Amino acid sequence: MRLPVLAALLLAGAPLAAQDAPPARIDYAAERAAIARYQDADQRLQDVGWTLARGNAGFCPKVVPSIGLQLQDMASYGAPAVARRALGLKGDFAVQTAARGSPAALAGAFTRNREIALLERFDPNEWPAGAAMEWQRLVRAHDHIEAMLTEHGGIAIAFADGGSAARVQPAQVCATRFELMGDGGKAVADGARVVIGIGFPAFSYAEEPVFAAVVAHELAHNVLGHDAWLDRNGRQGKNVRRIEREADRLIPWLLANAGYDPEAAVTFMTRWGSKHDSGLRFRMGHDGWDERAEAIALEVAQVKDLMAREGRADWAAHFRREIDPAGGLLRKAGR
Ligand SMILES: [Zn+2]
């Protein structure tokens, strides 16, 4: 779950076009198709991430305003000129995804690859960027959007095609960003982000609630403050085991509040565990998959009961913690 912060984002926009071949030899249709496959996977992640983060906003310790819009920056590719030409862009910034049901999606203006000219008064294309594999500028654009939403309660976004600008008001969501990584088969949560590699096995789960269960496990680490707790209390096996158990047990709660069937949490663990639960390294940080599925099933019963009685599964009030979330805070403060 510890994230190499720089490497993850570095890869986030680089599924292809890594080498600079002479322009004549580049198959732009193939480049475009590769980008589209990457964007399809990102759309899937953003749809599920939005649904979970929005549905649980009432219980998360920290919420932020969001419009559910992901941009792409050509500078983050290994060969920006190739990516730009493959997508038919003049500048560097364009729409990547608008999460299903988000204000950006409901605005109807944020179609994939539509070129961005202004984020409020700022043209992100004018911000300096490195020659290639530059991820910082895209983070800056997303930070800028969030700052505008926080300060002004909305943002106007203008497009390079001259169509009318879109004015969008945010909704409150749990403070986590969801990011697709261009390679790798892991899923990690670093407190502020959930990063999932495009090779992660969960992308093969066709049913959305089962895929959502995987994303919910990672989101659980963030909303329960696990990374910071491990920083303070140590990453030895017994501590990792406790936070992994908590993240598993919170999955059905997060699913239910997002409108998914909480049973999908058990389906995920059974399917994933029976296939991947082998090897010493895995066992050191986790219980066996059958124990994990059982622990999740116990939560499902409680979640269903709460949903029937209260129409929501308030995990901030009812979830049984296995760690003291404030543990180590005093020591950290030097007492
Ligand atoms: Zn985990």
mmCIF file with all atom_site columns, N, CA, C and O in Angstrom, residues 141-178:
data_model
loop_
_atom_site.group_PDB
_atom_site.id
_atom_site.type_symbol
_atom_site.label_atom_id
_atom_site.label_alt_id
_atom_site.label_comp_id
_atom_site.label_asym_id
_atom_site.label_entity_id
_atom_site.label_seq_id
_atom_site.pdbx_PDB_ins_code
_atom_site.Cartn_x
_atom_site.Cartn_y
_atom_site.Cartn_z
_atom_site.occupancy
_atom_site.B_iso_or_equiv
_atom_site.pdbx_formal_charge
_atom_site.auth_seq_id
_atom_site.auth_comp_id
_atom_site.auth_asym_id
_atom_site.auth_atom_id
_atom_site.pdbx_PDB_model_num
ATOM 1   N N  . ALA A 1 141 ? -3.124  21.413 -12.697 1.00 0.00 ? 141 ALA A N  1
ATOM 2   C CA . ALA A 1 141 ? -4.429  21.749 -13.285 1.00 0.00 ? 141 ALA A CA 1
ATOM 3   C C  . ALA A 1 141 ? -5.563  21.241 -12.397 1.00 0.00 ? 141 ALA A C  1
ATOM 4   O O  . ALA A 1 141 ? -6.543  21.953 -12.147 1.00 0.00 ? 141 ALA A O  1
ATOM 5   N N  . HIS A 1 142 ? -5.429  20.002 -11.907 1.00 0.00 ? 142 HIS A N  1
ATOM 6   C CA . HIS A 1 142 ? -6.479  19.453 -11.037 1.00 0.00 ? 142 HIS A CA 1
ATOM 7   C C  . HIS A 1 142 ? -6.521  20.194 -9.691  1.00 0.00 ? 142 HIS A C  1
ATOM 8   O O  . HIS A 1 142 ? -7.606  20.436 -9.149  1.00 0.00 ? 142 HIS A O  1
ATOM 9   N N  . ASP A 1 143 ? -5.353  20.558 -9.172  1.00 0.00 ? 143 ASP A N  1
ATOM 10  C CA . ASP A 1 143 ? -5.308  21.358 -7.935  1.00 0.00 ? 143 ASP A CA 1
ATOM 11  C C  . ASP A 1 143 ? -5.980  22.713 -8.155  1.00 0.00 ? 143 ASP A C  1
ATOM 12  O O  . ASP A 1 143 ? -6.694  23.225 -7.295  1.00 0.00 ? 143 ASP A O  1
ATOM 13  N N  . HIS A 1 144 ? -5.715  23.297 -9.325  1.00 0.00 ? 144 HIS A N  1
ATOM 14  C CA . HIS A 1 144 ? -6.277  24.601 -9.653  1.00 0.00 ? 144 HIS A CA 1
ATOM 15  C C  . HIS A 1 144 ? -7.808  24.527 -9.711  1.00 0.00 ? 144 HIS A C  1
ATOM 16  O O  . HIS A 1 144 ? -8.506  25.395 -9.168  1.00 0.00 ? 144 HIS A O  1
ATOM 17  N N  . ILE A 1 145 ? -8.327  23.495 -10.356 1.00 0.00 ? 145 ILE A N  1
ATOM 18  C CA . ILE A 1 145 ? -9.788  23.328 -10.416 1.00 0.00 ? 145 ILE A CA 1
ATOM 19  C C  . ILE A 1 145 ? -10.361 23.225 -9.003  1.00 0.00 ? 145 ILE A C  1
ATOM 20  O O  . ILE A 1 145 ? -11.343 23.892 -8.664  1.00 0.00 ? 145 ILE A O  1
ATOM 21  N N  . GLU A 1 146 ? -9.708  22.407 -8.176  1.00 0.00 ? 146 GLU A N  1
ATOM 22  C CA . GLU A 1 146 ? -10.209 22.229 -6.808  1.00 0.00 ? 146 GLU A CA 1
ATOM 23  C C  . GLU A 1 146 ? -10.156 23.542 -6.024  1.00 0.00 ? 146 GLU A C  1
ATOM 24  O O  . GLU A 1 146 ? -11.085 23.854 -5.263  1.00 0.00 ? 146 GLU A O  1
ATOM 25  N N  . ALA A 1 147 ? -9.120  24.325 -6.238  1.00 0.00 ? 147 ALA A N  1
ATOM 26  C CA . ALA A 1 147 ? -9.006  25.619 -5.540  1.00 0.00 ? 147 ALA A CA 1
ATOM 27  C C  . ALA A 1 147 ? -10.114 26.570 -5.985  1.00 0.00 ? 147 ALA A C  1
ATOM 28  O O  . ALA A 1 147 ? -10.720 27.270 -5.165  1.00 0.00 ? 147 ALA A O  1
ATOM 29  N N  . MET A 1 148 ? -10.399 26.597 -7.291  1.00 0.00 ? 148 MET A N  1
ATOM 30  C CA . MET A 1 148 ? -11.476 27.455 -7.796  1.00 0.00 ? 148 MET A CA 1
ATOM 31  C C  . MET A 1 148 ? -12.819 27.044 -7.194  1.00 0.00 ? 148 MET A C  1
ATOM 32  O O  . MET A 1 148 ? -13.636 27.889 -6.811  1.00 0.00 ? 148 MET A O  1
ATOM 33  N N  . LEU A 1 149 ? -13.052 25.741 -7.131  1.00 0.00 ? 149 LEU A N  1
ATOM 34  C CA . LEU A 1 149 ? -14.319 25.241 -6.589  1.00 0.00 ? 149 LEU A CA 1
ATOM 35  C C  . LEU A 1 149 ? -14.447 25.572 -5.108  1.00 0.00 ? 149 LEU A C  1
ATOM 36  O O  . LEU A 1 149 ? -15.527 25.909 -4.621  1.00 0.00 ? 149 LEU A O  1
ATOM 37  N N  . THR A 1 150 ? -13.325 25.481 -4.401  1.00 0.00 ? 150 THR A N  1
ATOM 38  C CA . THR A 1 150 ? -13.327 25.777 -2.966  1.00 0.00 ? 150 THR A CA 1
ATOM 39  C C  . THR A 1 150 ? -13.562 27.264 -2.720  1.00 0.00 ? 150 THR A C  1
ATOM 40  O O  . THR A 1 150 ? -14.343 27.651 -1.860  1.00 0.00 ? 150 THR A O  1
ATOM 41  N N  . GLU A 1 151 ? -12.891 28.110 -3.519  1.00 0.00 ? 151 GLU A N  1
ATOM 42  C CA . GLU A 1 151 ? -12.960 29.553 -3.273  1.00 0.00 ? 151 GLU A CA 1
ATOM 43  C C  . GLU A 1 151 ? -14.203 30.198 -3.869  1.00 0.00 ? 151 GLU A C  1
ATOM 44  O O  . GLU A 1 151 ? -14.752 31.136 -3.305  1.00 0.00 ? 151 GLU A O  1
ATOM 45  N N  . HIS A 1 152 ? -14.647 29.714 -5.025  1.00 0.00 ? 152 HIS A N  1
ATOM 46  C CA . HIS A 1 152 ? -15.731 30.401 -5.737  1.00 0.00 ? 152 HIS A CA 1
ATOM 47  C C  . HIS A 1 152 ? -17.003 29.575 -5.882  1.00 0.00 ? 152 HIS A C  1
ATOM 48  O O  . HIS A 1 152 ? -17.981 30.053 -6.449  1.00 0.00 ? 152 HIS A O  1
ATOM 49  N N  . GLY A 1 153 ? -16.976 28.324 -5.438  1.00 0.00 ? 153 GLY A N  1
ATOM 50  C CA . GLY A 1 153 ? -18.172 27.495 -5.521  1.00 0.00 ? 153 GLY A CA 1
ATOM 51  C C  . GLY A 1 153 ? -18.546 27.089 -6.935  1.00 0.00 ? 153 GLY A C  1
ATOM 52  O O  . GLY A 1 153 ? -19.678 26.673 -7.182  1.00 0.00 ? 153 GLY A O  1
ATOM 53  N N  . GLY A 1 154 ? -17.608 27.223 -7.862  1.00 0.00 ? 154 GLY A N  1
ATOM 54  C CA . GLY A 1 154 ? -17.885 26.824 -9.239  1.00 0.00 ? 154 GLY A CA 1
ATOM 55  C C  . GLY A 1 154 ? -16.693 27.184 -10.108 1.00 0.00 ? 154 GLY A C  1
ATOM 56  O O  . GLY A 1 154 ? -15.744 27.826 -9.652  1.00 0.00 ? 154 GLY A O  1
ATOM 57  N N  . ILE A 1 155 ? -16.742 26.745 -11.369 1.00 0.00 ? 155 ILE A N  1
ATOM 58  C CA . ILE A 1 155 ? -15.660 27.085 -12.289 1.00 0.00 ? 155 ILE A CA 1
ATOM 59  C C  . ILE A 1 155 ? -16.225 27.181 -13.704 1.00 0.00 ? 155 ILE A C  1
ATOM 60  O O  . ILE A 1 155 ? -17.155 26.446 -14.059 1.00 0.00 ? 155 ILE A O  1
ATOM 61  N N  . ALA A 1 156 ? -15.660 28.125 -14.485 1.00 0.00 ? 156 ALA A N  1
ATOM 62  C CA . ALA A 1 156 ? -15.999 28.215 -15.904 1.00 0.00 ? 156 ALA A CA 1
ATOM 63  C C  . ALA A 1 156 ? -14.850 27.607 -16.696 1.00 0.00 ? 156 ALA A C  1
ATOM 64  O O  . ALA A 1 156 ? -13.685 27.934 -16.456 1.00 0.00 ? 156 ALA A O  1
ATOM 65  N N  . ILE A 1 157 ? -15.166 26.714 -17.604 1.00 0.00 ? 157 ILE A N  1
ATOM 66  C CA . ILE A 1 157 ? -14.139 26.056 -18.413 1.00 0.00 ? 157 ILE A CA 1
ATOM 67  C C  . ILE A 1 157 ? -14.451 26.309 -19.880 1.00 0.00 ? 157 ILE A C  1
ATOM 68  O O  . ILE A 1 157 ? -15.555 26.030 -20.358 1.00 0.00 ? 157 ILE A O  1
ATOM 69  N N  . ALA A 1 158 ? -13.453 26.879 -20.585 1.00 0.00 ? 158 ALA A N  1
ATOM 70  C CA . ALA A 1 158 ? -13.649 27.216 -21.996 1.00 0.00 ? 158 ALA A CA 1
ATOM 71  C C  . ALA A 1 158 ? -12.904 26.232 -22.879 1.00 0.00 ? 158 ALA A C  1
ATOM 72  O O  . ALA A 1 158 ? -11.887 25.657 -22.481 1.00 0.00 ? 158 ALA A O  1
ATOM 73  N N  . PHE A 1 159 ? -13.414 26.054 -24.096 1.00 0.00 ? 159 PHE A N  1
ATOM 74  C CA . PHE A 1 159 ? -12.878 25.046 -25.003 1.00 0.00 ? 159 PHE A CA 1
ATOM 75  C C  . PHE A 1 159 ? -12.187 25.682 -26.200 1.00 0.00 ? 159 PHE A C  1
ATOM 76  O O  . PHE A 1 159 ? -12.526 26.792 -26.606 1.00 0.00 ? 159 PHE A O  1
ATOM 77  N N  . ALA A 1 160 ? -11.235 24.952 -26.764 1.00 0.00 ? 160 ALA A N  1
ATOM 78  C CA . ALA A 1 160 ? -10.461 25.485 -27.888 1.00 0.00 ? 160 ALA A CA 1
ATOM 79  C C  . ALA A 1 160 ? -11.275 25.550 -29.172 1.00 0.00 ? 160 ALA A C  1
ATOM 80  O O  . ALA A 1 160 ? -10.922 26.263 -30.099 1.00 0.00 ? 160 ALA A O  1
ATOM 81  N N  . ASP A 1 161 ? -12.380 24.819 -29.238 1.00 0.00 ? 161 ASP A N  1
ATOM 82  C CA . ASP A 1 161 ? -13.193 24.814 -30.465 1.00 0.00 ? 161 ASP A CA 1
ATOM 83  C C  . ASP A 1 161 ? -14.126 26.018 -30.554 1.00 0.00 ? 161 ASP A C  1
ATOM 84  O O  . ASP A 1 161 ? -14.909 26.146 -31.502 1.00 0.00 ? 161 ASP A O  1
ATOM 85  N N  . GLY A 1 162 ? -14.055 26.918 -29.574 1.00 0.00 ? 162 GLY A N  1
ATOM 86  C CA . GLY A 1 162 ? -14.847 28.140 -29.637 1.00 0.00 ? 162 GLY A CA 1
ATOM 87  C C  . GLY A 1 162 ? -16.283 27.994 -29.171 1.00 0.00 ? 162 GLY A C  1
ATOM 88  O O  . GLY A 1 162 ? -17.013 28.983 -29.102 1.00 0.00 ? 162 GLY A O  1
ATOM 89  N N  . GLY A 1 163 ? -16.696 26.766 -28.853 1.00 0.00 ? 163 GLY A N  1
ATOM 90  C CA . GLY A 1 163 ? -18.037 26.568 -28.306 1.00 0.00 ? 163 GLY A CA 1
ATOM 91  C C  . GLY A 1 163 ? -18.164 27.285 -26.970 1.00 0.00 ? 163 GLY A C  1
ATOM 92  O O  . GLY A 1 163 ? -17.168 27.688 -26.372 1.00 0.00 ? 163 GLY A O  1
ATOM 93  N N  . SER A 1 164 ? -19.412 27.474 -26.512 1.00 0.00 ? 164 SER A N  1
ATOM 94  C CA . SER A 1 164 ? -19.577 28.259 -25.294 1.00 0.00 ? 164 SER A CA 1
ATOM 95  C C  . SER A 1 164 ? -18.971 27.538 -24.092 1.00 0.00 ? 164 SER A C  1
ATOM 96  O O  . SER A 1 164 ? -18.957 26.307 -24.018 1.00 0.00 ? 164 SER A O  1
ATOM 97  N N  . ALA A 1 165 ? -18.449 28.360 -23.176 1.00 0.00 ? 165 ALA A N  1
ATOM 98  C CA . ALA A 1 165 ? -17.806 27.821 -21.976 1.00 0.00 ? 165 ALA A CA 1
ATOM 99  C C  . ALA A 1 165 ? -18.844 27.131 -21.097 1.00 0.00 ? 165 ALA A C  1
ATOM 100 O O  . ALA A 1 165 ? -20.023 27.488 -21.111 1.00 0.00 ? 165 ALA A O  1
ATOM 101 N N  . ALA A 1 166 ? -18.389 26.137 -20.356 1.00 0.00 ? 166 ALA A N  1
ATOM 102 C CA . ALA A 1 166 ? -19.272 25.440 -19.416 1.00 0.00 ? 166 ALA A CA 1
ATOM 103 C C  . ALA A 1 166 ? -19.043 25.999 -18.018 1.00 0.00 ? 166 ALA A C  1
ATOM 104 O O  . ALA A 1 166 ? -17.904 26.161 -17.592 1.00 0.00 ? 166 ALA A O  1
ATOM 105 N N  . ARG A 1 167 ? -20.141 26.327 -17.331 1.00 0.00 ? 167 ARG A N  1
ATOM 106 C CA . ARG A 1 167 ? -20.048 26.730 -15.927 1.00 0.00 ? 167 ARG A CA 1
ATOM 107 C C  . ARG A 1 167 ? -20.554 25.574 -15.089 1.00 0.00 ? 167 ARG A C  1
ATOM 108 O O  . ARG A 1 167 ? -21.667 25.113 -15.293 1.00 0.00 ? 167 ARG A O  1
ATOM 109 N N  . VAL A 1 168 ? -19.730 25.126 -14.164 1.00 0.00 ? 168 VAL A N  1
ATOM 110 C CA . VAL A 1 168 ? -20.092 23.916 -13.425 1.00 0.00 ? 168 VAL A CA 1
ATOM 111 C C  . VAL A 1 168 ? -19.978 24.154 -11.928 1.00 0.00 ? 168 VAL A C  1
ATOM 112 O O  . VAL A 1 168 ? -19.013 24.749 -11.443 1.00 0.00 ? 168 VAL A O  1
ATOM 113 N N  . GLN A 1 169 ? -21.009 23.704 -11.208 1.00 0.00 ? 169 GLN A N  1
ATOM 114 C CA . GLN A 1 169 ? -20.993 23.761 -9.742  1.00 0.00 ? 169 GLN A CA 1
ATOM 115 C C  . GLN A 1 169 ? -20.634 22.388 -9.184  1.00 0.00 ? 169 GLN A C  1
ATOM 116 O O  . GLN A 1 169 ? -21.077 21.375 -9.723  1.00 0.00 ? 169 GLN A O  1
ATOM 117 N N  . PRO A 1 170 ? -19.869 22.364 -8.113  1.00 0.00 ? 170 PRO A N  1
ATOM 118 C CA . PRO A 1 170 ? -19.371 21.076 -7.603  1.00 0.00 ? 170 PRO A CA 1
ATOM 119 C C  . PRO A 1 170 ? -20.369 20.365 -6.688  1.00 0.00 ? 170 PRO A C  1
ATOM 120 O O  . PRO A 1 170 ? -21.368 20.944 -6.259  1.00 0.00 ? 170 PRO A O  1
ATOM 121 N N  . ALA A 1 171 ? -20.046 19.122 -6.393  1.00 0.00 ? 171 ALA A N  1
ATOM 122 C CA . ALA A 1 171 ? -20.691 18.359 -5.326  1.00 0.00 ? 171 ALA A CA 1
ATOM 123 C C  . ALA A 1 171 ? -19.596 17.965 -4.332  1.00 0.00 ? 171 ALA A C  1
ATOM 124 O O  . ALA A 1 171 ? -18.414 17.936 -4.680  1.00 0.00 ? 171 ALA A O  1
ATOM 125 N N  . GLN A 1 172 ? -19.988 17.678 -3.096  1.00 0.00 ? 172 GLN A N  1
ATOM 126 C CA . GLN A 1 172 ? -19.007 17.276 -2.082  1.00 0.00 ? 172 GLN A CA 1
ATOM 127 C C  . GLN A 1 172 ? -18.711 15.782 -2.225  1.00 0.00 ? 172 GLN A C  1
ATOM 128 O O  . GLN A 1 172 ? -19.633 14.974 -2.358  1.00 0.00 ? 172 GLN A O  1
ATOM 129 N N  . VAL A 1 173 ? -17.446 15.446 -2.195  1.00 0.00 ? 173 VAL A N  1
ATOM 130 C CA . VAL A 1 173 ? -17.038 14.040 -2.249  1.00 0.00 ? 173 VAL A CA 1
ATOM 131 C C  . VAL A 1 173 ? -15.940 13.781 -1.221  1.00 0.00 ? 173 VAL A C  1
ATOM 132 O O  . VAL A 1 173 ? -15.269 14.714 -0.775  1.00 0.00 ? 173 VAL A O  1
ATOM 133 N N  . CYS A 1 174 ? -15.761 12.527 -0.842  1.00 0.00 ? 174 CYS A N  1
ATOM 134 C CA . CYS A 1 174 ? -14.639 12.160 0.029   1.00 0.00 ? 174 CYS A CA 1
ATOM 135 C C  . CYS A 1 174 ? -13.342 12.575 -0.659  1.00 0.00 ? 174 CYS A C  1
ATOM 136 O O  . CYS A 1 174 ? -13.189 12.417 -1.870  1.00 0.00 ? 174 CYS A O  1
ATOM 137 N N  . ALA A 1 175 ? -12.412 13.107 0.137   1.00 0.00 ? 175 ALA A N  1
ATOM 138 C CA . ALA A 1 175 ? -11.188 13.678 -0.420  1.00 0.00 ? 175 ALA A CA 1
ATOM 139 C C  . ALA A 1 175 ? -10.191 12.597 -0.845  1.00 0.00 ? 175 ALA A C  1
ATOM 140 O O  . ALA A 1 175 ? -9.207  12.337 -0.145  1.00 0.00 ? 175 ALA A O  1
ATOM 141 N N  . THR A 1 176 ? -10.461 11.968 -1.968  1.00 0.00 ? 176 THR A N  1
ATOM 142 C CA . THR A 1 176 ? -9.504  11.031 -2.569  1.00 0.00 ? 176 THR A CA 1
ATOM 143 C C  . THR A 1 176 ? -9.570  11.202 -4.076  1.00 0.00 ? 176 THR A C  1
ATOM 144 O O  . THR A 1 176 ? -10.655 11.335 -4.637  1.00 0.00 ? 176 THR A O  1
ATOM 145 N N  . ARG A 1 177 ? -8.410  11.218 -4.727  1.00 0.00 ? 177 ARG A N  1
ATOM 146 C CA . ARG A 1 177 ? -8.388  11.231 -6.191  1.00 0.00 ? 177 ARG A CA 1
ATOM 147 C C  . ARG A 1 177 ? -8.085  9.819  -6.689  1.00 0.00 ? 177 ARG A C  1
ATOM 148 O O  . ARG A 1 177 ? -7.272  9.120  -6.099  1.00 0.00 ? 177 ARG A O  1
ATOM 149 N N  . PHE A 1 178 ? -8.735  9.453  -7.766  1.00 0.00 ? 178 PHE A N  1
ATOM 150 C CA . PHE A 1 178 ? -8.557  8.119  -8.341  1.00 0.00 ? 178 PHE A CA 1
ATOM 151 C C  . PHE A 1 178 ? -7.710  8.249  -9.600  1.00 0.00 ? 178 PHE A C  1
ATOM 152 O O  . PHE A 1 178 ? -8.018  9.060  -10.468 1.00 0.00 ? 178 PHE A O  1
#
